[in-house]
Coordinates of C-alpha atoms in Angstrom, one line a residue:
Chain A
M1 CA 16.5 -49.3 -66.4
E2 CA 15.1 -45.8 -66.7
A3 CA 15.2 -42.8 -64.4
R4 CA 13.4 -39.5 -65.0
D5 CA 13.8 -36.4 -62.8
L6 CA 15.0 -38.5 -59.9
V7 CA 15.5 -36.6 -56.7
K8 CA 16.6 -37.6 -53.2
R9 CA 16.6 -35.1 -50.4
Y10 CA 17.5 -35.6 -46.7
G11 CA 16.0 -32.6 -45.0
D12 CA 17.8 -29.6 -46.5
L13 CA 20.5 -31.7 -48.1
V14 CA 19.9 -32.5 -51.7
A15 CA 21.9 -35.6 -52.5
V16 CA 20.4 -36.2 -56.0
A17 CA 19.0 -33.2 -57.7
G18 CA 16.9 -34.5 -60.6
V19 CA 18.8 -37.0 -62.8
G20 CA 17.6 -38.9 -65.8
F21 CA 19.3 -41.9 -67.6
E22 CA 18.5 -45.0 -69.4
V23 CA 20.4 -48.3 -69.3
A24 CA 19.7 -51.0 -71.9
R25 CA 19.8 -54.7 -71.3
G26 CA 23.3 -56.2 -71.5
E27 CA 24.9 -52.8 -71.3
C28 CA 27.6 -51.7 -68.9
F29 CA 26.8 -48.3 -67.5
G30 CA 29.0 -46.2 -65.3
F31 CA 28.4 -43.4 -62.9
L32 CA 31.6 -41.3 -62.6
G33 CA 32.2 -38.4 -60.2
P34 CA 34.0 -37.3 -57.1
N35 CA 32.9 -38.2 -53.6
G36 CA 29.7 -36.5 -52.7
A37 CA 28.5 -36.3 -56.3
G38 CA 25.4 -38.4 -55.6
K39 CA 26.5 -41.6 -57.2
S40 CA 26.0 -43.8 -54.1
T41 CA 22.7 -42.3 -53.3
T42 CA 21.5 -43.0 -56.9
I43 CA 22.8 -46.6 -56.5
R44 CA 20.8 -47.0 -53.2
M45 CA 17.7 -46.0 -55.0
I46 CA 18.4 -48.4 -57.8
T47 CA 18.9 -51.3 -55.3
C48 CA 15.6 -50.4 -53.5
R49 CA 17.3 -49.5 -50.2
I50 CA 16.0 -46.0 -50.0
P51 CA 12.9 -44.6 -51.8
P52 CA 13.2 -41.6 -54.1
T53 CA 11.9 -38.3 -52.8
A54 CA 10.5 -37.5 -56.3
G55 CA 10.7 -38.6 -59.9
E56 CA 10.5 -41.9 -61.6
L57 CA 12.8 -44.9 -61.4
R58 CA 12.1 -48.2 -63.1
V59 CA 14.6 -51.1 -62.7
L60 CA 14.2 -54.2 -64.9
G61 CA 11.1 -52.5 -66.0
L62 CA 9.6 -52.4 -62.5
D63 CA 8.7 -49.4 -60.3
V64 CA 11.2 -49.2 -57.4
R65 CA 8.4 -47.9 -55.1
R66 CA 6.1 -50.8 -55.6
R67 CA 8.0 -53.9 -56.7
V68 CA 10.9 -54.1 -54.2
P69 CA 11.1 -57.9 -53.7
A70 CA 10.5 -58.6 -57.4
I71 CA 13.4 -56.3 -58.4
K72 CA 15.7 -57.6 -55.7
A73 CA 15.1 -61.2 -56.8
R74 CA 16.6 -60.5 -60.2
M75 CA 19.4 -58.1 -59.1
G76 CA 22.8 -58.6 -57.5
V77 CA 24.4 -55.9 -55.3
V78 CA 28.1 -55.3 -54.4
S79 CA 28.2 -52.5 -51.9
Q80 CA 31.0 -50.1 -51.4
E81 CA 31.7 -51.1 -47.8
D82 CA 32.7 -54.7 -46.9
N83 CA 29.5 -56.4 -45.7
L84 CA 30.5 -60.1 -45.8
D85 CA 29.1 -62.2 -42.9
Q86 CA 32.1 -62.6 -40.6
G87 CA 30.5 -65.5 -38.7
L88 CA 30.4 -67.7 -41.8
T89 CA 33.1 -69.2 -44.1
S90 CA 33.4 -68.1 -47.7
F91 CA 31.4 -71.1 -48.9
E92 CA 28.7 -70.6 -46.2
N93 CA 28.5 -66.9 -47.1
L94 CA 27.5 -67.9 -50.7
V95 CA 25.2 -70.7 -49.7
L96 CA 23.3 -68.8 -47.1
H97 CA 22.9 -65.8 -49.4
G98 CA 21.5 -68.2 -52.0
L99 CA 19.0 -69.4 -49.4
Y100 CA 17.9 -65.8 -48.6
Y101 CA 17.0 -65.6 -52.3
G102 CA 14.9 -68.7 -51.9
L103 CA 17.1 -71.2 -53.6
G104 CA 17.1 -74.9 -52.5
R105 CA 20.0 -76.0 -50.4
G106 CA 21.5 -78.3 -53.1
E107 CA 21.2 -75.7 -55.8
A108 CA 22.7 -73.0 -53.5
E109 CA 25.7 -75.3 -52.7
R110 CA 26.2 -76.1 -56.4
R111 CA 26.3 -72.4 -57.3
A112 CA 28.5 -71.6 -54.4
R113 CA 31.2 -74.0 -55.5
E114 CA 30.9 -72.8 -59.1
L115 CA 31.2 -69.1 -58.1
L116 CA 34.2 -69.8 -55.8
D117 CA 36.0 -71.3 -58.8
F118 CA 34.9 -68.5 -61.1
M119 CA 36.3 -65.9 -58.7
A120 CA 39.5 -67.9 -58.1
L121 CA 38.6 -68.5 -54.4
G122 CA 38.3 -72.3 -54.5
E123 CA 41.1 -72.7 -51.9
K124 CA 39.5 -70.2 -49.6
A125 CA 36.2 -72.0 -49.3
E126 CA 36.5 -72.9 -45.7
A127 CA 38.2 -69.6 -44.6
R128 CA 36.2 -66.9 -42.9
P129 CA 36.3 -63.4 -44.5
Q130 CA 38.7 -62.0 -41.8
Y131 CA 41.4 -64.3 -43.1
L132 CA 41.0 -63.1 -46.7
S133 CA 43.0 -60.3 -48.4
G134 CA 41.2 -57.2 -49.5
G135 CA 41.1 -58.4 -53.1
Q136 CA 39.8 -61.8 -52.1
R137 CA 37.0 -60.3 -50.0
R138 CA 35.9 -58.1 -52.8
R139 CA 35.9 -61.1 -55.2
L140 CA 33.8 -63.0 -52.6
A141 CA 31.4 -60.1 -52.4
I142 CA 31.0 -60.2 -56.2
A143 CA 30.6 -64.0 -56.2
R144 CA 27.9 -63.6 -53.5
A145 CA 26.1 -61.0 -55.6
L146 CA 25.9 -63.6 -58.5
V147 CA 24.4 -66.4 -56.5
N148 CA 20.9 -65.7 -57.7
E149 CA 22.1 -65.5 -61.3
P150 CA 21.0 -61.9 -61.6
E151 CA 20.1 -60.1 -64.8
L152 CA 21.5 -56.9 -63.4
L153 CA 24.6 -56.5 -61.3
V154 CA 25.0 -53.2 -59.4
L155 CA 28.5 -52.4 -58.1
D156 CA 29.3 -49.4 -55.9
E157 CA 33.0 -48.6 -56.4
P158 CA 34.0 -52.3 -57.0
T159 CA 37.8 -51.7 -56.9
T160 CA 38.3 -48.8 -54.6
G161 CA 41.1 -49.7 -52.2
L162 CA 42.4 -52.6 -54.2
D163 CA 46.0 -53.0 -55.4
P164 CA 46.6 -53.0 -59.2
Q165 CA 46.7 -56.8 -59.6
A166 CA 43.6 -57.3 -57.6
R167 CA 41.9 -54.6 -59.6
I168 CA 42.8 -56.1 -62.9
L169 CA 41.4 -59.5 -61.8
V170 CA 38.1 -57.9 -60.8
W171 CA 38.0 -56.1 -64.2
E172 CA 38.5 -59.3 -66.1
R173 CA 35.7 -61.0 -64.3
L174 CA 33.3 -58.1 -64.7
A175 CA 34.1 -58.0 -68.5
E176 CA 33.4 -61.7 -68.7
L177 CA 30.0 -61.2 -67.0
R178 CA 29.2 -58.4 -69.4
D179 CA 30.1 -60.7 -72.3
R180 CA 27.7 -63.2 -70.9
G181 CA 24.9 -60.7 -71.1
V182 CA 24.6 -59.5 -67.5
T183 CA 23.7 -55.8 -67.3
L184 CA 26.3 -54.0 -65.2
V185 CA 25.8 -50.7 -63.4
L186 CA 28.8 -49.3 -61.5
T187 CA 30.0 -46.2 -59.8
T188 CA 33.7 -45.3 -59.8
H189 CA 36.0 -42.4 -59.5
Y190 CA 38.7 -44.1 -61.5
M191 CA 38.9 -43.0 -65.1
E192 CA 40.6 -46.2 -66.2
E193 CA 37.8 -48.3 -64.7
A194 CA 35.1 -46.3 -66.4
T195 CA 36.9 -46.4 -69.7
R196 CA 37.7 -50.1 -69.7
L197 CA 34.4 -51.4 -68.5
S198 CA 31.6 -49.0 -69.4
D199 CA 29.9 -48.9 -72.7
R200 CA 28.4 -45.6 -71.7
L201 CA 28.8 -43.4 -68.7
V202 CA 27.5 -40.3 -67.0
L203 CA 29.6 -37.7 -65.1
M204 CA 28.0 -36.6 -61.9
D205 CA 28.7 -33.6 -59.8
H206 CA 26.7 -32.0 -56.9
G207 CA 23.8 -34.4 -57.4
R208 CA 23.4 -33.7 -61.2
I209 CA 24.5 -35.4 -64.4
I210 CA 26.7 -32.9 -66.2
A211 CA 27.6 -35.0 -69.2
G212 CA 26.9 -38.4 -70.6
G213 CA 27.7 -40.8 -73.5
R214 CA 30.3 -43.2 -74.8
A215 CA 33.6 -42.3 -73.1
Q216 CA 35.6 -41.5 -76.3
A217 CA 32.8 -39.8 -78.1
L218 CA 32.0 -37.7 -75.0
V219 CA 35.6 -36.4 -74.8
R220 CA 35.6 -35.7 -78.5
R221 CA 32.3 -33.9 -78.5
E222 CA 33.1 -31.7 -75.5
L223 CA 36.8 -31.1 -75.9
G224 CA 37.7 -32.0 -79.4
G225 CA 39.7 -35.2 -78.6
E226 CA 43.2 -33.8 -78.3
V227 CA 45.0 -31.4 -76.1
V228 CA 48.1 -29.2 -76.7
E229 CA 49.9 -28.5 -73.5
L230 CA 52.2 -25.5 -73.3
S231 CA 54.6 -24.5 -70.5
E232 CA 57.7 -22.4 -70.3
G233 CA 59.4 -24.9 -68.1
G234 CA 61.3 -24.5 -64.8
A235 CA 59.9 -23.8 -61.4
G236 CA 57.2 -21.2 -61.2
A237 CA 57.1 -21.0 -65.0
G238 CA 54.0 -19.8 -66.8
G239 CA 53.9 -16.4 -65.0
E240 CA 51.8 -13.7 -66.5
G241 CA 54.8 -11.3 -66.9
D242 CA 55.1 -11.6 -70.6
G243 CA 51.3 -11.6 -71.1
L244 CA 51.3 -15.1 -72.7
G245 CA 48.0 -15.8 -71.0
A246 CA 46.3 -12.7 -72.6
R247 CA 47.9 -13.5 -76.0
L248 CA 46.7 -17.1 -75.8
A249 CA 43.2 -15.9 -74.9
D250 CA 43.2 -13.6 -77.9
F251 CA 44.6 -16.5 -80.1
A252 CA 41.8 -18.8 -78.9
A253 CA 39.2 -16.2 -79.7
R254 CA 40.5 -15.8 -83.2
H255 CA 40.8 -19.6 -83.9
D256 CA 37.5 -20.8 -82.4
R257 CA 37.4 -23.7 -84.8
L258 CA 40.8 -25.0 -83.7
V259 CA 40.6 -24.2 -80.0
R260 CA 37.6 -25.5 -78.2
R261 CA 38.8 -24.5 -74.8
L262 CA 41.7 -22.8 -73.1
E263 CA 42.6 -23.9 -69.6
R264 CA 45.1 -22.5 -67.2
T265 CA 46.9 -25.2 -65.2
R266 CA 49.4 -25.2 -62.4
R267 CA 52.3 -25.6 -64.9
G268 CA 51.1 -23.8 -68.0
W269 CA 48.2 -23.8 -70.4
Q270 CA 46.0 -26.5 -72.1
L271 CA 44.4 -25.9 -75.4
F272 CA 41.7 -28.5 -76.3
T273 CA 41.4 -29.1 -80.0
P274 CA 40.1 -31.5 -82.6
A275 CA 43.5 -31.3 -84.4
G276 CA 46.6 -31.1 -82.2
E277 CA 49.4 -31.1 -84.7
E278 CA 47.7 -28.5 -86.9
L279 CA 47.2 -26.3 -83.8
L280 CA 50.8 -26.6 -82.8
R281 CA 51.9 -25.4 -86.3
V282 CA 49.6 -22.4 -86.1
L283 CA 50.8 -21.6 -82.6
E284 CA 54.4 -21.7 -83.9
A285 CA 53.6 -19.4 -86.8
E286 CA 52.3 -16.8 -84.4
G287 CA 55.3 -17.2 -82.1
L288 CA 53.2 -18.7 -79.3
R289 CA 54.7 -22.2 -79.1
T290 CA 56.5 -22.4 -75.8
R291 CA 59.8 -24.2 -75.2
H292 CA 58.0 -27.1 -73.6
H293 CA 55.0 -28.4 -75.5
R294 CA 53.3 -31.7 -76.3
V295 CA 50.2 -33.1 -77.9
R296 CA 48.2 -35.9 -76.3
E297 CA 44.8 -37.4 -76.4
A298 CA 42.3 -35.8 -74.1
D299 CA 40.6 -38.1 -71.6
L300 CA 37.7 -38.2 -69.1
E301 CA 39.9 -36.7 -66.4
D302 CA 40.4 -33.6 -68.6
L303 CA 36.7 -33.4 -69.3
F304 CA 35.9 -33.6 -65.6
L305 CA 38.4 -31.0 -64.7
T306 CA 37.3 -28.5 -67.4
M307 CA 33.7 -29.0 -66.4
T308 CA 34.0 -28.7 -62.7
G309 CA 37.4 -27.3 -62.0
R310 CA 38.0 -30.2 -59.7
E311 CA 39.9 -33.5 -59.9
L312 CA 38.0 -36.8 -59.7
E313 CA 40.4 -38.7 -57.5
E314 CA 41.5 -37.1 -54.2
R315 CA 45.2 -37.0 -54.3
Chain B
M1 CA 32.3 -42.1 -44.7
S2 CA 31.7 -40.3 -47.9
V3 CA 30.3 -36.8 -48.0
E4 CA 27.1 -38.3 -49.4
A5 CA 26.2 -39.4 -45.9
P6 CA 23.2 -37.2 -45.1
L7 CA 23.6 -34.7 -42.3
E8 CA 20.1 -35.1 -41.0
R9 CA 17.5 -37.7 -41.4
D10 CA 14.1 -38.3 -40.0
D11 CA 14.9 -41.3 -37.8
R12 CA 11.8 -41.7 -35.9
P13 CA 9.8 -44.7 -37.1
R14 CA 6.3 -44.0 -38.1
L15 CA 3.3 -46.1 -37.3
Q16 CA 3.5 -47.9 -40.7
D17 CA 7.1 -48.9 -40.0
W18 CA 5.9 -51.3 -37.3
A19 CA 4.9 -54.9 -38.0
W20 CA 5.0 -58.3 -36.4
P21 CA 8.0 -60.3 -37.3
R22 CA 7.1 -62.6 -40.2
P23 CA 8.1 -66.2 -39.7
T24 CA 8.6 -67.3 -43.3
R25 CA 11.0 -69.7 -45.0
G26 CA 13.3 -66.7 -45.4
A27 CA 13.2 -66.2 -41.6
L28 CA 14.2 -69.8 -41.1
M29 CA 17.2 -69.2 -43.3
V30 CA 18.2 -66.3 -41.0
W31 CA 17.8 -68.7 -38.1
L32 CA 20.0 -71.2 -40.1
R33 CA 22.6 -68.5 -40.5
D34 CA 22.8 -67.9 -36.8
W35 CA 22.9 -71.7 -36.1
T36 CA 25.7 -72.1 -38.6
A37 CA 27.7 -69.3 -37.1
W38 CA 27.1 -70.5 -33.5
R39 CA 28.0 -74.1 -34.2
K40 CA 31.6 -73.1 -34.9
F41 CA 32.3 -71.9 -31.4
Y42 CA 29.5 -73.5 -29.3
V43 CA 31.7 -75.1 -26.7
S44 CA 33.4 -72.0 -25.6
S45 CA 30.2 -70.0 -25.9
L46 CA 28.2 -72.5 -23.7
L47 CA 31.0 -72.6 -21.1
A48 CA 31.3 -68.8 -21.1
H49 CA 27.6 -68.4 -20.2
F50 CA 27.8 -71.3 -17.8
G51 CA 30.6 -69.9 -15.7
E52 CA 28.7 -67.0 -14.2
P53 CA 25.7 -68.8 -12.8
V54 CA 27.9 -71.6 -11.5
L55 CA 30.1 -69.0 -9.7
S56 CA 27.0 -67.4 -8.3
L57 CA 25.7 -70.7 -7.1
L58 CA 29.1 -71.6 -5.5
A59 CA 29.9 -68.2 -4.0
L60 CA 26.4 -67.3 -2.8
G61 CA 25.1 -70.8 -2.1
L62 CA 28.0 -72.2 -0.3
G63 CA 29.3 -68.9 1.1
L64 CA 26.3 -66.9 2.0
G65 CA 24.3 -70.1 2.3
L66 CA 26.0 -70.9 5.6
Y67 CA 24.2 -67.9 7.1
V68 CA 20.8 -68.6 5.4
T69 CA 18.9 -71.4 7.0
R70 CA 16.1 -72.3 4.7
I71 CA 14.0 -70.3 2.2
Q72 CA 10.5 -71.6 1.6
G73 CA 11.5 -75.0 2.8
M74 CA 14.6 -75.2 0.5
S75 CA 18.3 -74.9 1.0
F76 CA 19.7 -71.7 -0.5
V77 CA 21.3 -73.5 -3.4
E78 CA 18.0 -75.3 -4.2
F79 CA 16.2 -72.0 -4.1
M80 CA 18.6 -70.2 -6.3
G81 CA 19.3 -72.9 -8.9
P82 CA 16.0 -72.6 -10.9
G83 CA 16.2 -68.8 -10.8
L84 CA 19.7 -68.9 -12.3
V85 CA 18.3 -71.1 -15.1
A86 CA 16.1 -68.2 -15.9
S87 CA 18.8 -65.5 -15.7
T88 CA 21.2 -67.6 -17.8
A89 CA 18.7 -67.7 -20.6
M90 CA 18.1 -63.9 -20.2
N91 CA 21.8 -63.1 -20.4
A92 CA 22.6 -65.5 -23.2
V93 CA 19.9 -63.9 -25.3
S94 CA 20.6 -60.3 -24.4
F95 CA 24.4 -60.4 -24.9
D96 CA 24.0 -62.2 -28.2
L97 CA 21.5 -60.0 -29.9
V98 CA 22.4 -56.6 -28.4
W99 CA 26.0 -56.9 -29.3
G100 CA 25.6 -59.2 -32.2
G101 CA 22.7 -57.1 -33.7
Y102 CA 24.8 -54.0 -33.4
D103 CA 27.7 -55.8 -34.9
R104 CA 25.7 -57.0 -37.9
L105 CA 24.2 -53.6 -38.4
H106 CA 27.3 -51.4 -38.1
W107 CA 30.6 -53.4 -38.1
T108 CA 30.2 -56.5 -40.3
R109 CA 27.1 -55.1 -42.0
A110 CA 25.7 -58.6 -42.5
Y111 CA 22.2 -57.2 -42.3
D112 CA 23.0 -54.7 -45.1
A113 CA 23.9 -57.7 -47.3
M114 CA 20.7 -59.5 -46.4
M115 CA 18.8 -56.5 -47.5
A116 CA 20.2 -56.9 -51.0
S117 CA 18.1 -60.1 -51.2
P118 CA 14.3 -60.1 -51.2
L119 CA 14.3 -60.7 -47.4
A120 CA 12.2 -58.1 -45.6
P121 CA 13.2 -56.5 -42.2
E122 CA 10.3 -58.3 -40.5
E123 CA 11.6 -61.7 -41.8
I124 CA 15.1 -61.0 -40.6
A125 CA 13.7 -60.0 -37.2
A126 CA 11.6 -63.1 -37.1
G127 CA 14.7 -65.2 -37.8
E128 CA 16.6 -63.5 -35.0
L129 CA 13.8 -64.0 -32.5
L130 CA 13.5 -67.7 -33.4
W131 CA 17.2 -68.0 -32.9
Q132 CA 17.0 -66.4 -29.5
A133 CA 14.2 -68.7 -28.5
T134 CA 16.6 -71.5 -29.5
R135 CA 19.5 -70.0 -27.6
A136 CA 17.4 -69.6 -24.5
V137 CA 16.5 -73.3 -24.5
L138 CA 20.1 -74.3 -25.3
Y139 CA 21.8 -72.2 -22.6
G140 CA 19.0 -72.4 -19.9
G141 CA 18.6 -76.1 -20.7
F142 CA 22.4 -76.7 -20.3
F143 CA 22.4 -75.1 -16.9
L144 CA 19.3 -77.1 -15.9
L145 CA 21.2 -80.3 -16.9
V146 CA 24.0 -79.3 -14.6
L147 CA 21.5 -78.7 -11.7
A148 CA 20.1 -82.2 -12.4
V149 CA 23.6 -83.7 -12.2
F150 CA 24.0 -82.1 -8.8
G151 CA 20.7 -83.5 -7.7
L152 CA 19.0 -80.2 -7.5
V153 CA 16.1 -81.1 -9.8
R154 CA 13.3 -82.8 -7.9
S155 CA 10.7 -83.5 -10.5
W156 CA 10.2 -84.5 -14.2
T157 CA 8.0 -81.4 -14.5
A158 CA 11.4 -79.6 -14.9
L159 CA 11.2 -80.5 -18.6
G160 CA 8.4 -78.0 -18.8
V161 CA 11.0 -75.3 -18.2
L162 CA 12.2 -75.7 -21.8
P163 CA 9.1 -74.2 -23.5
V164 CA 9.1 -71.5 -20.8
L165 CA 12.7 -70.7 -21.9
A166 CA 11.7 -70.5 -25.5
L167 CA 9.2 -67.8 -24.6
T168 CA 11.9 -66.1 -22.5
G169 CA 14.1 -66.0 -25.6
V170 CA 11.4 -63.9 -27.4
V171 CA 10.7 -61.8 -24.3
F172 CA 14.4 -60.7 -24.2
G173 CA 15.2 -61.0 -27.9
G174 CA 12.7 -58.3 -28.9
P175 CA 14.1 -55.5 -26.7
A176 CA 17.6 -56.7 -27.5
L177 CA 17.1 -56.1 -31.2
A178 CA 15.4 -52.8 -30.5
V179 CA 18.3 -51.6 -28.4
A180 CA 20.8 -52.7 -31.1
S181 CA 18.8 -50.8 -33.7
L182 CA 18.4 -47.6 -31.6
A183 CA 22.0 -47.3 -30.3
R184 CA 24.1 -44.7 -32.1
A185 CA 27.3 -45.7 -30.4
E186 CA 28.7 -48.9 -28.9
E187 CA 28.8 -47.4 -25.4
Q188 CA 25.1 -46.9 -25.4
L189 CA 24.6 -50.7 -25.5
S190 CA 26.0 -51.1 -22.0
Y191 CA 23.4 -48.8 -20.6
Y192 CA 20.8 -51.4 -21.4
F193 CA 22.6 -53.9 -19.3
S194 CA 23.3 -51.7 -16.3
L195 CA 19.8 -50.1 -16.3
V196 CA 17.6 -53.0 -17.4
I197 CA 19.2 -56.4 -17.3
Q198 CA 21.2 -56.0 -14.0
P199 CA 18.2 -54.7 -11.9
M200 CA 16.0 -57.4 -13.5
F201 CA 18.6 -60.0 -12.4
L202 CA 18.6 -58.7 -8.8
F203 CA 14.9 -58.1 -8.2
S204 CA 13.2 -61.0 -9.9
G205 CA 13.3 -63.3 -6.9
I206 CA 16.4 -65.3 -7.8
F207 CA 18.2 -64.7 -4.5
F208 CA 15.4 -63.9 -2.1
P209 CA 11.6 -64.2 -2.2
V210 CA 10.2 -60.9 -3.6
E211 CA 7.1 -61.5 -1.6
R212 CA 9.0 -60.3 1.5
L213 CA 9.6 -56.9 0.0
G214 CA 6.2 -55.5 1.0
P215 CA 3.1 -54.9 -1.2
V216 CA 4.5 -52.1 -3.3
L217 CA 7.7 -53.8 -4.5
R218 CA 5.9 -57.0 -4.7
T219 CA 3.5 -55.5 -7.2
A220 CA 6.3 -53.8 -9.0
A221 CA 8.0 -57.2 -9.5
E222 CA 4.9 -58.4 -11.3
F223 CA 6.0 -56.1 -14.2
L224 CA 9.4 -57.7 -14.5
P225 CA 9.2 -60.5 -17.0
L226 CA 12.1 -62.4 -15.4
Y227 CA 10.2 -62.6 -12.2
H228 CA 7.6 -64.7 -13.9
V229 CA 10.3 -66.9 -15.6
V230 CA 11.9 -67.4 -12.2
R231 CA 8.5 -68.4 -10.6
L232 CA 7.7 -70.8 -13.3
S233 CA 11.1 -72.3 -13.4
R234 CA 11.2 -72.8 -9.6
A235 CA 7.8 -74.4 -9.5
L236 CA 8.6 -76.8 -12.4
V237 CA 12.1 -77.7 -11.1
T238 CA 11.0 -78.4 -7.5
G239 CA 7.8 -80.1 -8.6
A240 CA 5.7 -77.5 -6.8
W241 CA 3.4 -76.6 -9.7
R242 CA 0.2 -75.1 -8.6
P243 CA -2.7 -73.8 -10.8
E244 CA -2.0 -70.2 -9.9
M245 CA 1.2 -70.5 -11.9
A246 CA -0.9 -70.3 -15.0
W247 CA -1.1 -66.6 -14.3
S248 CA 2.7 -66.2 -14.7
L249 CA 2.5 -68.2 -17.9
L250 CA -0.2 -65.9 -19.2
V251 CA 1.8 -62.8 -18.2
L252 CA 4.9 -64.2 -19.8
A253 CA 3.1 -65.0 -23.1
T254 CA 1.8 -61.4 -23.1
F255 CA 5.3 -60.0 -22.6
A256 CA 6.5 -62.2 -25.4
A257 CA 3.8 -60.9 -27.8
L258 CA 4.7 -57.3 -26.9
A259 CA 8.4 -58.0 -27.1
A260 CA 8.0 -59.4 -30.6
L261 CA 6.1 -56.3 -31.7
L262 CA 8.7 -54.0 -30.3
P263 CA 11.8 -54.1 -32.6
V264 CA 10.6 -54.1 -36.3
G265 CA 10.0 -50.3 -36.5
F266 CA 13.4 -49.5 -35.0
F267 CA 15.1 -52.2 -37.0
R268 CA 13.6 -50.9 -40.2
K269 CA 14.9 -47.4 -39.5
A270 CA 18.3 -48.7 -38.6
L271 CA 18.5 -50.5 -41.9
E272 CA 17.6 -47.4 -43.7
R273 CA 20.3 -45.5 -41.8
I274 CA 23.0 -47.9 -42.8
A275 CA 21.8 -48.2 -46.4

């Protein structure tokens, strides 16, 4: 899959403002970003549901503007909203979906049984979706997207709204599919999901890609990989009274090799660094180590926060 | 809804959005979907659509019928019966696809799922219209059977009503899918019933001969598709088929062709809106 300068506008609203990315066969690729970042719009263009306003997009090597049925035949889609057929049982949902793809009835039924087992839904074959739990419905939607044995599976927020157990089951199945060689493309606003499943990911905000790469490498490149957190403890701590902020800014400027970035947080300061323990020693030597301090690994959440000033998940 | 939902979109279908429904193998699979879903609850569904015409027949036929001597040489019940066959088909089709279509677009989003597959909007539309043709035959035919049991069917030509009902399914299926696609809110769906279906029910010659309304209204009735279904049904059920009836058949076939062409543009836009 390959996108270049991809744009989607609705009147004056620019949902996707010129993005480019490449996804290799067999890879798991993640779009990460808050609501409104343009992830879902990008997905809709990939799944040939809305045409791009401008730019190039090739999926499975085919142009999304010209080869819609050919692309859809080789792709599976799990949409963000529940769209199971409430008039049909779980089994019928899979069989009919297979028939829409042009499978023969026998083949569709065989795959339906196999996929119900794969998604641990064998006992729910005769139940209609309204009698399934949220996790079961999502698994059924994923099973349905696999009925045409797609080379590419596209998932828009596959685990949003699921409880932790249900989420882990979905992750395990997706990892299994990836190991079988199915290309996965997914959107998420969960860090853990992106880190666990994606080989590579891009961070999106306001319709643009603001960073991209392998999760760990990305964090290391942008932030150094570790973070030293300082706070003076207690309620309302970290006030500017003693000029700690100014002194830290001065410190950061003098040690630009050690301090990649200085961030003010609600509770204190964060110093992003390639070498946490070393930085802490230098801070101590200069009398800047506060009473409460710790070193931890930086993650995608930190990266997103420092780049946009916003949190990924709405809390 | 996420913030990504566009604030404004060009919702008017353009000329190139329109197409005839395409009756492919894929369309047959959409028909099979509807059949599979219907089969689960067919008894209650048939009975639900059966109740209304039966009540009309009893209340009007036996109640009002006491004051009505004879219409065109028939008892009031005999006169109304074939007309109610027509309206039963119209209602069964309209309710199913107006509400069901809106349901599959916006609530269950089953059409959204179909659009992940290579099915095209015109194939889905074709499947839905084929299913409505089937429904019209099933529901109208069931009521016809009841009339036969009560001795209100006079001729074997009544079997000819079945293909007329199939056409009726398309005639009312097309607008039903268009209305389901155009509606922005559930409440809007009921306007179609109060402004189109209900007047059609009252002025298509089911309860009284439209010919008595005078030349202006008589001509206006020619533009009501249900009027032609009622005429055909009455002629076939009572065995009073005359060659002039071919006109009604021709008009009905024309309505069916136009009705089939009506929904695809709106349906395509609705599918883009929910994408």
